[in-house]
mmCIF file of N, CA, C and O in Angstrom:
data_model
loop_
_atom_site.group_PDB
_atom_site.id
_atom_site.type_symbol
_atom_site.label_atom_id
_atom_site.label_comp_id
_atom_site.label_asym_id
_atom_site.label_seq_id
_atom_site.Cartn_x
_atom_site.Cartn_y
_atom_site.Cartn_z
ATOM 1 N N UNK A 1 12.529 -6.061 19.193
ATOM 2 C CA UNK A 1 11.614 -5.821 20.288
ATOM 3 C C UNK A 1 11.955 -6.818 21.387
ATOM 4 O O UNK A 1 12.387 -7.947 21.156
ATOM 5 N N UNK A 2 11.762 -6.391 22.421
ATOM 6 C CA UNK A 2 12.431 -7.220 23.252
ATOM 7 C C UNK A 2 11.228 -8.444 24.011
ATOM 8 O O UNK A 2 10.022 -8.352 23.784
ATOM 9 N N UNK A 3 11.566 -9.067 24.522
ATOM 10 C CA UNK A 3 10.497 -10.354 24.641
ATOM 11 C C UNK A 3 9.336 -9.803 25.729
ATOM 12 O O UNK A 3 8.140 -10.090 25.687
ATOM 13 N N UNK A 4 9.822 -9.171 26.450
ATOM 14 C CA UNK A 4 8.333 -8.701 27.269
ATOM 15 C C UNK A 4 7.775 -7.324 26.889
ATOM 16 O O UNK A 4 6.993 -6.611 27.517
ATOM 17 N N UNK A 5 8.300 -7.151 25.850
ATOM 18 C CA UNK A 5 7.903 -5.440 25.471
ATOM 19 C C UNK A 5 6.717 -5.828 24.267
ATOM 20 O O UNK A 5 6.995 -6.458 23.246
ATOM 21 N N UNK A 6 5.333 -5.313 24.613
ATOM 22 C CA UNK A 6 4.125 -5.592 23.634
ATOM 23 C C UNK A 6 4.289 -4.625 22.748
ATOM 24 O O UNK A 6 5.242 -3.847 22.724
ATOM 25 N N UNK A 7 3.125 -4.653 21.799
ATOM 26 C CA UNK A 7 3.041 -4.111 20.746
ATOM 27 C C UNK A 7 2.503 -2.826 21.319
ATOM 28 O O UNK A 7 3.139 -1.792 21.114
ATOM 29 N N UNK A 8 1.492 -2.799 21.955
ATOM 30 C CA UNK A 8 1.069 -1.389 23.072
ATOM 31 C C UNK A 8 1.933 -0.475 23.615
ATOM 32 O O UNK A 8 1.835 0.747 23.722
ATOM 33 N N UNK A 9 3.111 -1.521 24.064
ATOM 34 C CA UNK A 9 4.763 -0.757 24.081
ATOM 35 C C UNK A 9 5.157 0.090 23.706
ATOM 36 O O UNK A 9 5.344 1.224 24.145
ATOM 37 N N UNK A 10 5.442 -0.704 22.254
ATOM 38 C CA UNK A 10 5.768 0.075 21.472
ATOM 39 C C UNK A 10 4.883 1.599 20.866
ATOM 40 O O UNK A 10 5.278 2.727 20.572
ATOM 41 N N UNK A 11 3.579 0.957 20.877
ATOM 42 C CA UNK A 11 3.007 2.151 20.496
ATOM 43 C C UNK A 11 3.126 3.620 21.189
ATOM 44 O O UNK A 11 2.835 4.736 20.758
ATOM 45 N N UNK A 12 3.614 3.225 22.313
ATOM 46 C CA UNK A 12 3.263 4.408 23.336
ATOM 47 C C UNK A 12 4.665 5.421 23.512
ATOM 48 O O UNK A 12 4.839 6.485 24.106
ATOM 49 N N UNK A 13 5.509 4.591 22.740
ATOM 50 C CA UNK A 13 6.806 5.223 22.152
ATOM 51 C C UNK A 13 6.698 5.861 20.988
ATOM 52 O O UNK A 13 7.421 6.802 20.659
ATOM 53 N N UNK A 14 5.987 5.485 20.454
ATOM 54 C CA UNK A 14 5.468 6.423 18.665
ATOM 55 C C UNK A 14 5.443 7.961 18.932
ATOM 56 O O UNK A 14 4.847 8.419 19.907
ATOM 57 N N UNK A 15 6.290 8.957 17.790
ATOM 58 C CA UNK A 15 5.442 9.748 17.507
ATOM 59 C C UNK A 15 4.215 9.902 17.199
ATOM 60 O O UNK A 15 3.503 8.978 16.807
ATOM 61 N N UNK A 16 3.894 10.922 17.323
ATOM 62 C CA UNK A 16 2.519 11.282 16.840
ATOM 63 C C UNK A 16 2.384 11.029 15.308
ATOM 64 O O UNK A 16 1.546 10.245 14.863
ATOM 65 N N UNK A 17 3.345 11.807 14.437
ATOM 66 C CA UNK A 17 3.252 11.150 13.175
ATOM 67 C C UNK A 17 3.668 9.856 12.972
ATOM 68 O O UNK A 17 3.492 9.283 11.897
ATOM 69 N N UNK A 18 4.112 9.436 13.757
ATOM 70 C CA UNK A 18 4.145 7.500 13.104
ATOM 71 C C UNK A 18 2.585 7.383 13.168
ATOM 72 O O UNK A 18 1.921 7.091 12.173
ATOM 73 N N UNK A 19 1.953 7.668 14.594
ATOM 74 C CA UNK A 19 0.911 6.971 15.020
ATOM 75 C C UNK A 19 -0.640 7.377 13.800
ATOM 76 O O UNK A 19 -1.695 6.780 13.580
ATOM 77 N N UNK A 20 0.019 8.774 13.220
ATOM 78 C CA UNK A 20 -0.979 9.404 12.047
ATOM 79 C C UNK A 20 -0.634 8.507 11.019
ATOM 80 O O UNK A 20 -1.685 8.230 10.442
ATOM 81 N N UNK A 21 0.512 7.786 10.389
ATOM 82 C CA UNK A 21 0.925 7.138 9.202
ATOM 83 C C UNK A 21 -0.354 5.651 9.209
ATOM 84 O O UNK A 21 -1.118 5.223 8.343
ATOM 85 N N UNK A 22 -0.015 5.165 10.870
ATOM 86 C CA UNK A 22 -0.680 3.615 10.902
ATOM 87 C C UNK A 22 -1.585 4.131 10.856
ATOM 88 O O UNK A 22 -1.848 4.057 9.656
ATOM 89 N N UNK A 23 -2.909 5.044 11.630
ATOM 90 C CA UNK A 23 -4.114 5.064 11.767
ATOM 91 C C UNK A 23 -4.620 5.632 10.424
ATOM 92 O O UNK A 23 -5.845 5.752 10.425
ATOM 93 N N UNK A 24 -3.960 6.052 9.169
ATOM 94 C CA UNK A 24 -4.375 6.294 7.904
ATOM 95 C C UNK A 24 -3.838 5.348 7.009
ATOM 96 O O UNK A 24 -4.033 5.391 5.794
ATOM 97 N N UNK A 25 -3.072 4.379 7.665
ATOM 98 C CA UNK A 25 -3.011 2.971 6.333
ATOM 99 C C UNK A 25 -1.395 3.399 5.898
ATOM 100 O O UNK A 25 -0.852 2.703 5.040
ATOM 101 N N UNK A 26 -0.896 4.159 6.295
ATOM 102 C CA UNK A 26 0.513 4.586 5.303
ATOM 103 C C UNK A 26 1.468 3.335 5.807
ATOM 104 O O UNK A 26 2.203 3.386 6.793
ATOM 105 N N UNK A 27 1.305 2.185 4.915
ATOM 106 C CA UNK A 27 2.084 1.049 6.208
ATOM 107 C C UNK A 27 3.995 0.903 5.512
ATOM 108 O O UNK A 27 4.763 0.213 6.182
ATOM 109 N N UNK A 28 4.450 1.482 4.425
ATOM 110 C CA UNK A 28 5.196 1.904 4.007
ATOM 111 C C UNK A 28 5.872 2.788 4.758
ATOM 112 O O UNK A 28 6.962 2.428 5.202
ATOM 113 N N UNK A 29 5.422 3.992 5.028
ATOM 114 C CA UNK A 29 5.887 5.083 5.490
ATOM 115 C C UNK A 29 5.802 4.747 7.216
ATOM 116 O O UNK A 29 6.803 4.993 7.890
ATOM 117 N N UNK A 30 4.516 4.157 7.905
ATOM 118 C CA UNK A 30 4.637 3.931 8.945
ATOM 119 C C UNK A 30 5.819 2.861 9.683
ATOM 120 O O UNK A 30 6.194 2.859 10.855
ATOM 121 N N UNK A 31 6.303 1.855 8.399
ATOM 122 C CA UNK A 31 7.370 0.749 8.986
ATOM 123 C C UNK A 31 8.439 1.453 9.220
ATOM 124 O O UNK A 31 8.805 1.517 10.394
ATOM 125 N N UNK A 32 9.294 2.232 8.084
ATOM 126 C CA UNK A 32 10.310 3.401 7.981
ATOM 127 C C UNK A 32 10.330 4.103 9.111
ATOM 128 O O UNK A 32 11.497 4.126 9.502
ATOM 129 N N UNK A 33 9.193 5.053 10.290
ATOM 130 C CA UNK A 33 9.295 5.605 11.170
ATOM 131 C C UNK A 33 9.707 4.730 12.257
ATOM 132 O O UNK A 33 10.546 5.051 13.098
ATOM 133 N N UNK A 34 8.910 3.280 12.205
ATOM 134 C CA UNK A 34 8.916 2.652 13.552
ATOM 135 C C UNK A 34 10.391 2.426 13.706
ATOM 136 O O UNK A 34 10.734 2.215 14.869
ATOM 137 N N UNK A 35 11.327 2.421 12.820
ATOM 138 C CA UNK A 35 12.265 1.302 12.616
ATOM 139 C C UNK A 35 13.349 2.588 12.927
ATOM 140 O O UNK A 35 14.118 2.538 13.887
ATOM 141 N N UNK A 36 13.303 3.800 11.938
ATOM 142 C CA UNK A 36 13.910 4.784 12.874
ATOM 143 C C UNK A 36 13.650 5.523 14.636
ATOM 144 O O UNK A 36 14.507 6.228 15.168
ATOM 145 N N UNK A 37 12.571 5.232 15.171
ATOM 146 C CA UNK A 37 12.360 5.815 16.140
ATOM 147 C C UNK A 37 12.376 4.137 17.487
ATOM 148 O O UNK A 37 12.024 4.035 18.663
ATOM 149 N N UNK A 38 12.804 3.414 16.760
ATOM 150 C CA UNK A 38 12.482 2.211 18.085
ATOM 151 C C UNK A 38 13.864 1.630 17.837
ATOM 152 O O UNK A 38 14.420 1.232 18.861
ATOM 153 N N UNK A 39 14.599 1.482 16.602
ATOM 154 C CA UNK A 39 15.814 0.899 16.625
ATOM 155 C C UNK A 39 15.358 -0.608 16.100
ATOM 156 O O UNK A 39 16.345 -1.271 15.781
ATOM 157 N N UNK A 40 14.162 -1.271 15.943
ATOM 158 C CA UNK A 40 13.623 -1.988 15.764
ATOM 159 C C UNK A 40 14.269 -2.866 14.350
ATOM 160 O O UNK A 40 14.967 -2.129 13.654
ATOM 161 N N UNK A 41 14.190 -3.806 14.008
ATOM 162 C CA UNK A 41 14.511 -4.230 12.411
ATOM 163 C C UNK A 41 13.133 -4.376 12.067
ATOM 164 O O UNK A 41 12.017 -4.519 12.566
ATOM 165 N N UNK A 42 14.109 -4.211 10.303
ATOM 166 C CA UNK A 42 12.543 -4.607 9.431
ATOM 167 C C UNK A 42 11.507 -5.542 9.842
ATOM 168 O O UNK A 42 10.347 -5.286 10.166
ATOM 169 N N UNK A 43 11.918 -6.319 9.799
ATOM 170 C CA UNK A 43 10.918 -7.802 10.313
ATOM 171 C C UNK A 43 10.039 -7.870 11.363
ATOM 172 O O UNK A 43 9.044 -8.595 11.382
ATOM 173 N N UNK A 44 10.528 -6.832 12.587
ATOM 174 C CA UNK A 44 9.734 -6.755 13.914
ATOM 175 C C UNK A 44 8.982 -5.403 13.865
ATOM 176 O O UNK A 44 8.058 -5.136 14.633
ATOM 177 N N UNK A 45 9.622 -4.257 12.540
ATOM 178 C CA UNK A 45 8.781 -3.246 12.630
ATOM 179 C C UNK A 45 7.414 -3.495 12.059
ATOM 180 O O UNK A 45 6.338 -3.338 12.637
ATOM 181 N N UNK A 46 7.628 -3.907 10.834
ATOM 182 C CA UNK A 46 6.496 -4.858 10.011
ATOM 183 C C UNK A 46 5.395 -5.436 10.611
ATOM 184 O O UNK A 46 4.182 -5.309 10.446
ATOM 185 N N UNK A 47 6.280 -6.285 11.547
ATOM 186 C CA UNK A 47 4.725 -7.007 12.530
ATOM 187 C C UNK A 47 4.274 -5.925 13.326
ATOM 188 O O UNK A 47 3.063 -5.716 13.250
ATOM 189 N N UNK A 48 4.852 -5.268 13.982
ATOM 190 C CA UNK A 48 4.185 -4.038 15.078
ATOM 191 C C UNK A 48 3.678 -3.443 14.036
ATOM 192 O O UNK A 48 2.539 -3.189 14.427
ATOM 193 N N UNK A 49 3.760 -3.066 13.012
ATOM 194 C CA UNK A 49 2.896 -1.839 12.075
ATOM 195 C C UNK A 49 1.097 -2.596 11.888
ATOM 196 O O UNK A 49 -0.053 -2.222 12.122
ATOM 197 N N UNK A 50 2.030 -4.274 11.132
ATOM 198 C CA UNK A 50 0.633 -4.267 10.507
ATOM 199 C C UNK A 50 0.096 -4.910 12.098
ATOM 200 O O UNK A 50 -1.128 -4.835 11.998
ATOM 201 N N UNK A 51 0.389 -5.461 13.410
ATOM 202 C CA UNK A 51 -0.677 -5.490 14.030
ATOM 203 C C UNK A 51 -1.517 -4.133 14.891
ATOM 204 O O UNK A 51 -2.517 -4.300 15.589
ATOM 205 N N UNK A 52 -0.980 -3.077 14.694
ATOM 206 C CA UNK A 52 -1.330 -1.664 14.869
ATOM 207 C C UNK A 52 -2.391 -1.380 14.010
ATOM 208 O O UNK A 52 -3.449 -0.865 14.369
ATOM 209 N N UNK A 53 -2.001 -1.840 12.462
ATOM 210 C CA UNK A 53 -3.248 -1.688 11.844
ATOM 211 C C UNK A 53 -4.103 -2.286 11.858
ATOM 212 O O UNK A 53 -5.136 -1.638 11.690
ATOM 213 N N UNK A 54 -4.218 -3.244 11.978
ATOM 214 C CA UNK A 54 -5.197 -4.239 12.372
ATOM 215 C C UNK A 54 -6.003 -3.920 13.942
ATOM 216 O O UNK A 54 -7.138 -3.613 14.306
ATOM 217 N N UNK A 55 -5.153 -4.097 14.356
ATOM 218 C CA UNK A 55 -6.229 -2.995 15.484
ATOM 219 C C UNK A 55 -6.888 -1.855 15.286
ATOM 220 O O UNK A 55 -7.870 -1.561 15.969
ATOM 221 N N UNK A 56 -6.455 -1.148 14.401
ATOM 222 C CA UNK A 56 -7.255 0.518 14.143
ATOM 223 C C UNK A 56 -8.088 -0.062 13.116
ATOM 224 O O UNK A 56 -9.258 0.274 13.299
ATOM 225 N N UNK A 57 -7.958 -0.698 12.247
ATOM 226 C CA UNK A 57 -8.760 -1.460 11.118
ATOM 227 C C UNK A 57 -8.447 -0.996 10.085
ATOM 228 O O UNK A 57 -9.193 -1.026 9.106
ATOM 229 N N UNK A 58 -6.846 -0.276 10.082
ATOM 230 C CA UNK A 58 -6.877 0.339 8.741
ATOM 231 C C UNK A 58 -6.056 -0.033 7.856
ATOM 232 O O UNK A 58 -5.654 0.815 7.060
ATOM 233 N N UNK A 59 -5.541 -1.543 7.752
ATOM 234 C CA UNK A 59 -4.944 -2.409 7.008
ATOM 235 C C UNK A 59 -5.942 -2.695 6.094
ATOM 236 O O UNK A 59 -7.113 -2.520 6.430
ATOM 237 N N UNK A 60 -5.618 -3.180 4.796
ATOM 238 C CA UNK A 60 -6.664 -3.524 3.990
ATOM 239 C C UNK A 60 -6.557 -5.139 4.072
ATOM 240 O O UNK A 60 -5.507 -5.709 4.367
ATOM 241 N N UNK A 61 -7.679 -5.755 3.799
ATOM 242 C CA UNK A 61 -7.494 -7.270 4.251
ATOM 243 C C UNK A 61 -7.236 -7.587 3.095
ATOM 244 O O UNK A 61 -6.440 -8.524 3.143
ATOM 245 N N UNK A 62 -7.512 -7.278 1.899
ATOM 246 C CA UNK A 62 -6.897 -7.873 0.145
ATOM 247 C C UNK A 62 -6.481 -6.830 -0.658
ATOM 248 O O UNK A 62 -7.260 -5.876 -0.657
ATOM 249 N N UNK A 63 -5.642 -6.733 -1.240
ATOM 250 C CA UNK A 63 -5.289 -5.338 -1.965
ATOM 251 C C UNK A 63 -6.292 -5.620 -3.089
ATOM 252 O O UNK A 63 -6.633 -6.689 -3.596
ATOM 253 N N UNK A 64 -6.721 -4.177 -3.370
ATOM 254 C CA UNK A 64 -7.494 -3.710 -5.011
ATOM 255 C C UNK A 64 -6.844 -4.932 -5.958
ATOM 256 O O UNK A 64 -5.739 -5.371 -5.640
ATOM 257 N N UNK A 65 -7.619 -5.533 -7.249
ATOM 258 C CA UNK A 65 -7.143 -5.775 -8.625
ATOM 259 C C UNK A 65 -6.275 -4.260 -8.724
ATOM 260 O O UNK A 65 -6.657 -3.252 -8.130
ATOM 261 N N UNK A 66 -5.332 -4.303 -9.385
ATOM 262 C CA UNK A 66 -4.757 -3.311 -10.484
ATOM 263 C C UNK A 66 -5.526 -2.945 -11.952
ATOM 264 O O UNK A 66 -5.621 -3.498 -13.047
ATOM 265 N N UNK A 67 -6.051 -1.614 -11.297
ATOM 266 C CA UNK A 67 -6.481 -0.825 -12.272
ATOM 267 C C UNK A 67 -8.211 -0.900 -12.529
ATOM 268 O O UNK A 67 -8.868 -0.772 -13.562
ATOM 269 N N UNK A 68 -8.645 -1.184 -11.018
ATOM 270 C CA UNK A 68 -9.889 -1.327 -10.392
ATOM 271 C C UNK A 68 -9.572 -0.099 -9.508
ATOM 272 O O UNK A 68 -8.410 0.309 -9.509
ATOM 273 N N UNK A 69 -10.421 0.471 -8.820
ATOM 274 C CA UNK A 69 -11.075 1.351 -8.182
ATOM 275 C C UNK A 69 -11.705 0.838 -7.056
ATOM 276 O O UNK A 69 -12.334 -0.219 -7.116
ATOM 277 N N UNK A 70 -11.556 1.730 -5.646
ATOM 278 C CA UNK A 70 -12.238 0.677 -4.519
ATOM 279 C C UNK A 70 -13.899 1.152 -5.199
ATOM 280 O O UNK A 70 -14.747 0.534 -4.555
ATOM 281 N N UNK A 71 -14.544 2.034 -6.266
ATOM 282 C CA UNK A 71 -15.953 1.781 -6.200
ATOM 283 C C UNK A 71 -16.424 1.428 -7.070
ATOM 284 O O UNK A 71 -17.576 1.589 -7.473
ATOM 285 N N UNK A 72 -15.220 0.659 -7.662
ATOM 286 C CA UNK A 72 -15.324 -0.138 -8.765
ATOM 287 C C UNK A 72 -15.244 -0.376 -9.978
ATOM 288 O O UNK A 72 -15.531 -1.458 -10.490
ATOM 289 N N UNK A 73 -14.652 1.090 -10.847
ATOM 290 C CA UNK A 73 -14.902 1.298 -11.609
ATOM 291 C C UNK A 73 -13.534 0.886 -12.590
ATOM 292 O O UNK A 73 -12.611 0.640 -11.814
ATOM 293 N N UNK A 74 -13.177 0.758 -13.734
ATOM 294 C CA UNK A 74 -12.305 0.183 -14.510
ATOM 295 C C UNK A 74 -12.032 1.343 -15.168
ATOM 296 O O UNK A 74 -12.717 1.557 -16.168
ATOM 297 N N UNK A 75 -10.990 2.360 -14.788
ATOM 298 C CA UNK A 75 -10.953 3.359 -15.943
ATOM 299 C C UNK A 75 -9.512 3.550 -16.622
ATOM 300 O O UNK A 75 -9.145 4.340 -17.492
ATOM 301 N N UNK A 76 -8.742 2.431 -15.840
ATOM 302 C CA UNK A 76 -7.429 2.131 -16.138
ATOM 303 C C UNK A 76 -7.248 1.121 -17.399
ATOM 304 O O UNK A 76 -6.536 1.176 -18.401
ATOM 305 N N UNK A 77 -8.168 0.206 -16.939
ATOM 306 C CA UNK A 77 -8.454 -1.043 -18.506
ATOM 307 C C UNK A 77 -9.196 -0.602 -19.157
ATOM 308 O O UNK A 77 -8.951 -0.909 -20.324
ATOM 309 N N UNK A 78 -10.306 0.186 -19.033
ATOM 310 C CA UNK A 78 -10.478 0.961 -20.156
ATOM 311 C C UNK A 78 -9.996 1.935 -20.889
ATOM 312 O O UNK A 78 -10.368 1.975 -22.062
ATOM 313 N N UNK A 79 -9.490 2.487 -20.623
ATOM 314 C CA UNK A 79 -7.954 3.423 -21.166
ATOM 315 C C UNK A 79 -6.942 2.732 -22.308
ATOM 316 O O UNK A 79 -6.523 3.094 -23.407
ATOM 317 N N UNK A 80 -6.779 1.596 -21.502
ATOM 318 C CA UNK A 80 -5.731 0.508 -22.267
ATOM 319 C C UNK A 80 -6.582 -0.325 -23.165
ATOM 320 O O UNK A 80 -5.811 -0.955 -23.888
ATOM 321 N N UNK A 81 -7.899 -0.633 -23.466
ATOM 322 C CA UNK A 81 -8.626 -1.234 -24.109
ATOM 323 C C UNK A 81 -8.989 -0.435 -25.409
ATOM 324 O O UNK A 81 -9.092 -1.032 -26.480
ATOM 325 N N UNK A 82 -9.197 1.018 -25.304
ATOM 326 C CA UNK A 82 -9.683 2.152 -26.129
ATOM 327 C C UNK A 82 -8.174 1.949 -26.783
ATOM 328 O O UNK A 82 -8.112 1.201 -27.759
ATOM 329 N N UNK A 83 -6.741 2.675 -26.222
ATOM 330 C CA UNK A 83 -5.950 2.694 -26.933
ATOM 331 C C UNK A 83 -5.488 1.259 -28.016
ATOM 332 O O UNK A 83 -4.933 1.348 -29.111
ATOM 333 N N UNK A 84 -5.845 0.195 -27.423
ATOM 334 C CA UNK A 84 -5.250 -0.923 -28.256
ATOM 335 C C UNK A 84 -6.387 -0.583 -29.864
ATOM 336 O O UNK A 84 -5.994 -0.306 -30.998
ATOM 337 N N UNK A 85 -7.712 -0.731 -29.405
ATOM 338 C CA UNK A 85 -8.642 -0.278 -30.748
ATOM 339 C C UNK A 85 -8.442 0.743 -31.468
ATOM 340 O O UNK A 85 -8.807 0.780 -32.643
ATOM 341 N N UNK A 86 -8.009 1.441 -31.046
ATOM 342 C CA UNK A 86 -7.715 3.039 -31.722
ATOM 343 C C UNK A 86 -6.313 2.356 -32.569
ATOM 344 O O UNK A 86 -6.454 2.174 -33.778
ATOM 345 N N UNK A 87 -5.047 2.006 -31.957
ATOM 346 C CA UNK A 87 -3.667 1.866 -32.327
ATOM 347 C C UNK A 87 -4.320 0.389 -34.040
ATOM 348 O O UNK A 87 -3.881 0.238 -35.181
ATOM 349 N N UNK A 88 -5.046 -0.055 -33.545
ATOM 350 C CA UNK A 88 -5.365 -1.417 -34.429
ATOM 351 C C UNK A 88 -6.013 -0.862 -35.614
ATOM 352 O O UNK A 88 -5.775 -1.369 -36.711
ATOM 353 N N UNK A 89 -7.102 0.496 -35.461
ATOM 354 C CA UNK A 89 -7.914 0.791 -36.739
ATOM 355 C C UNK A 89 -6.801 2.352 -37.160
ATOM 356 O O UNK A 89 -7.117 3.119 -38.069
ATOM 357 N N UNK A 90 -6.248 2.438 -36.782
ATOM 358 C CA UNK A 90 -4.786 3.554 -37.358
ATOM 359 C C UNK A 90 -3.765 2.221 -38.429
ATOM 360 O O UNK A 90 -3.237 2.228 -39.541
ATOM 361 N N UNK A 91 -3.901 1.351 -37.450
ATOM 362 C CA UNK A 91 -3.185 0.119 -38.083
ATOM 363 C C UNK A 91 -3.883 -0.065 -39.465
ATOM 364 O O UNK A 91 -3.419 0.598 -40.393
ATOM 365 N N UNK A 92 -4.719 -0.713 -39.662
ATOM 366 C CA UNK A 92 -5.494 -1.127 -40.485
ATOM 367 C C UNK A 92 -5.355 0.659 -41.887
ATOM 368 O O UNK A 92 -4.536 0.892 -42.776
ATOM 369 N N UNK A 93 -6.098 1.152 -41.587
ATOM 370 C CA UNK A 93 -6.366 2.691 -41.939
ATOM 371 C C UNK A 93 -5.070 2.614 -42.844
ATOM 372 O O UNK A 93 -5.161 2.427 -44.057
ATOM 373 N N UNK A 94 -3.838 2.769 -42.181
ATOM 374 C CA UNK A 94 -2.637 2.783 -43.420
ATOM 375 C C UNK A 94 -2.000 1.554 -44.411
ATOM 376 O O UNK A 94 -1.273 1.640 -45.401
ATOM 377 N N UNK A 95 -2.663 0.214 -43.626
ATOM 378 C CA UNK A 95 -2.385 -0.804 -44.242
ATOM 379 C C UNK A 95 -2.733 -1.130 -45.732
ATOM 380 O O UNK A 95 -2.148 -1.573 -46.721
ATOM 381 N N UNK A 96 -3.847 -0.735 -45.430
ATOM 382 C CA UNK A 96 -5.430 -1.000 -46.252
ATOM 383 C C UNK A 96 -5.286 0.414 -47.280
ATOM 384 O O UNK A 96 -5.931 0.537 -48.321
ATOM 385 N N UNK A 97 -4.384 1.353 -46.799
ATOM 386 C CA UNK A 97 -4.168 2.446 -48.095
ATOM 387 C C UNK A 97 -3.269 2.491 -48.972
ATOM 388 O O UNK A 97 -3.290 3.370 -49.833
#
């Protein structure tokens, strides 16, 4: 990006689908567009993405725990909690026969 060219700049060079990727959080898919459509490198697409998102507000400020739910619910560790008890009393079950 060049030194007097803002981030607003850039935006106004976006496709429409880049500009749909940032304003729905796709910040993966949105860096990949910027970087093909501006010539931009990784490093400067990155900052223009996430301060794009941050302006729309649709960066997340902390990512989820893994295997939490944004409404909270644990159905991933519980999954993996059921199978370890189940695998342990199958265990036991043939040991014990």
């Amino acid at each position: 990006m060049k030194a007097q060219e803002t981030v607003n700049d850039v935006l106004a060079k976006l496709s429409p689908a880049t500009q749909s990727a940032i304003a729905s959080g796709k910040k993966v898919q949105a860096i990949r567009l910027v970087v093909e459509e501006t010539g931009l490198g990784l490093r400067e697409a990155k900052a223009v993405v996430e301060t794009l998102m941050q302006q729309h507000g649709t960066g997340p400020d902390t990512p989820a725990a893994p295997g939490f739910s944004e409404e909270g619910g644990a159905g991933g560790i519980l999954a993996i909690v059921v199978a370890v008890v189940l695998a342990y009393l199958v265990y036991r079950f043939f040991v014990a026969a």
